[in-house]
Amino acid sequence: MSRDKKRQIIWHQIDDTEAIARNLEKMARKGWLLEAVDNWRYTYRRAGPTEVRYTVTFFPDASIYDPGPTEGQETYIDYCRAAGWELAAAYGPIQYFRSARPDPVPIETDEAVKLAAIRRTMRKTFVLSHAILLLLPAVNLPLWWNQFRLDPLDFLCSNFKLALFVLMAGITIFVIGMLLDYLIWVLCSRYSVARGGSCARPHTRFRLGFNAAMLAVCAAVLVVFFLDLAGMRTALIFYLVVYGGVMLLARRVLRKLKGSGVSRSGIRGLFIAFALAAGLAVGIGTPFLFIRLADAGIIHMGREPAETYTCVKGDWSFTRDVYRDELPVTLEDLGFAVTPEDHCSYRAELARSPLAAHGEYTQEALNPGSGLPRLYYQTYETGWSWMLERCWEALTEREDSDPWPLQALDPAPWGAEEAYREEDLTSCFLLYPDRIVAFRLVGDAAPRQLDAIAQVLRP
């Protein structure tokens, strides 16, 4: 950044003109004069500390896609210059003027006209952008609710999914709150102007506080992503860098288009085409790139395995990840003879959130010629009885047409409240007051081995 330039994030809503003017005047007293504005920041140039007055007006017919000031804008700027105001910067319909006079003549004297201009501008900018943002949770929240309904076990134990749910809920509350605040401001302003008064004062502190709270939620969710997705941090960082680069590129592309001599409609069409192409490139190209890198063994989309094993079966071969995690119960504990030639993988996937904890354990022989069974079991714990009951229902619900209906067992031998077993598979489900245990031994299994698994996993 140049020592003669300074940039500042825009925190105020664009209709909060008095707060914006106070901020710009404060910067002028520090020696910084406004030079340019875009959708999210101010750019200042260094100047001597000075006392100037700023005001913000709206020219709704202007657009961010205009290659330059329209004829109407130029007339408006000349009118303001005659009143002692010079144009400091503009971004689409939002015009920033300053004056060196201590008490310049106000540009807007008709409050009804001012309110109409603000409303037209806000509909094209603030209201439209927030309505589009609301589509994100409107699409995702029903999908996640359906996922929770079908598989609450997986959903409640995932900090990542819970954080995404909190983010979508936060966006919903934020957008609705900001739109309601603006609606209240419009109604109060219409009431005041109709009685000969001025537009209502915006709720500056409420808006700033609401924005700060939303930023805090976003930051917390990002931290959760980094902590919970240990094996995906590289992908997440790469995606954030790419997304940030595309946003910066979009600003440069728009600036180039506006200097190319193309009409407003042409600039709008070309920029929308660029935005769609960039969105598809980031949304599809980035996951595809990481899948290819993972297939090539350059990166791992999950956690690093202890080693890899190449399975050979006939004329083809494939590589499998081998894990050496500690398991509560193993095939060795059940009396099976496990040899190095079986190339067994011992994998434990643990997920813990403030709501619940889930453990998923697998031991399997990766050698296709091995005769060992596959051991798979999981535990689920929570202090919320209704959550435990909902997860139990999701695990044990069966349709009449299900090929493996459940068979009730006597839960007493394992100290459980309820127990079920699939008729045609060696799968058991046990319900305890604060834990669910589900296990499967694919292959020949003696009753004593199933009992041994249940005894180890019970609370």
PDB file of C-alpha atoms in Angstrom, residues 45 101 119 132 211 231 282 411 453:
ATOM      1  CA  ARG A  45      -5.257  10.221  -0.395  1.00  0.00           C
ATOM      2  CA  ARG A 101     -17.011  26.100   3.302  1.00  0.00           C
ATOM      3  CA  ARG A 119     -35.599   4.254  -1.428  1.00  0.00           C
ATOM      4  CA  ILE A 132     -30.263 -12.738  -2.845  1.00  0.00           C
ATOM      5  CA  ASN A 211     -22.810  -6.317  11.552  1.00  0.00           C
ATOM      6  CA  GLY A 231      -7.314 -33.161   6.840  1.00  0.00           C
ATOM      7  CA  VAL A 282     -14.308 -21.987  -8.529  1.00  0.00           C
ATOM      8  CA  PRO A 411     -31.461 -56.694  26.478  1.00  0.00           C
ATOM      9  CA  ILE A 453     -18.168 -56.938  21.594  1.00  0.00           C
TER      10      ILE A 453
END
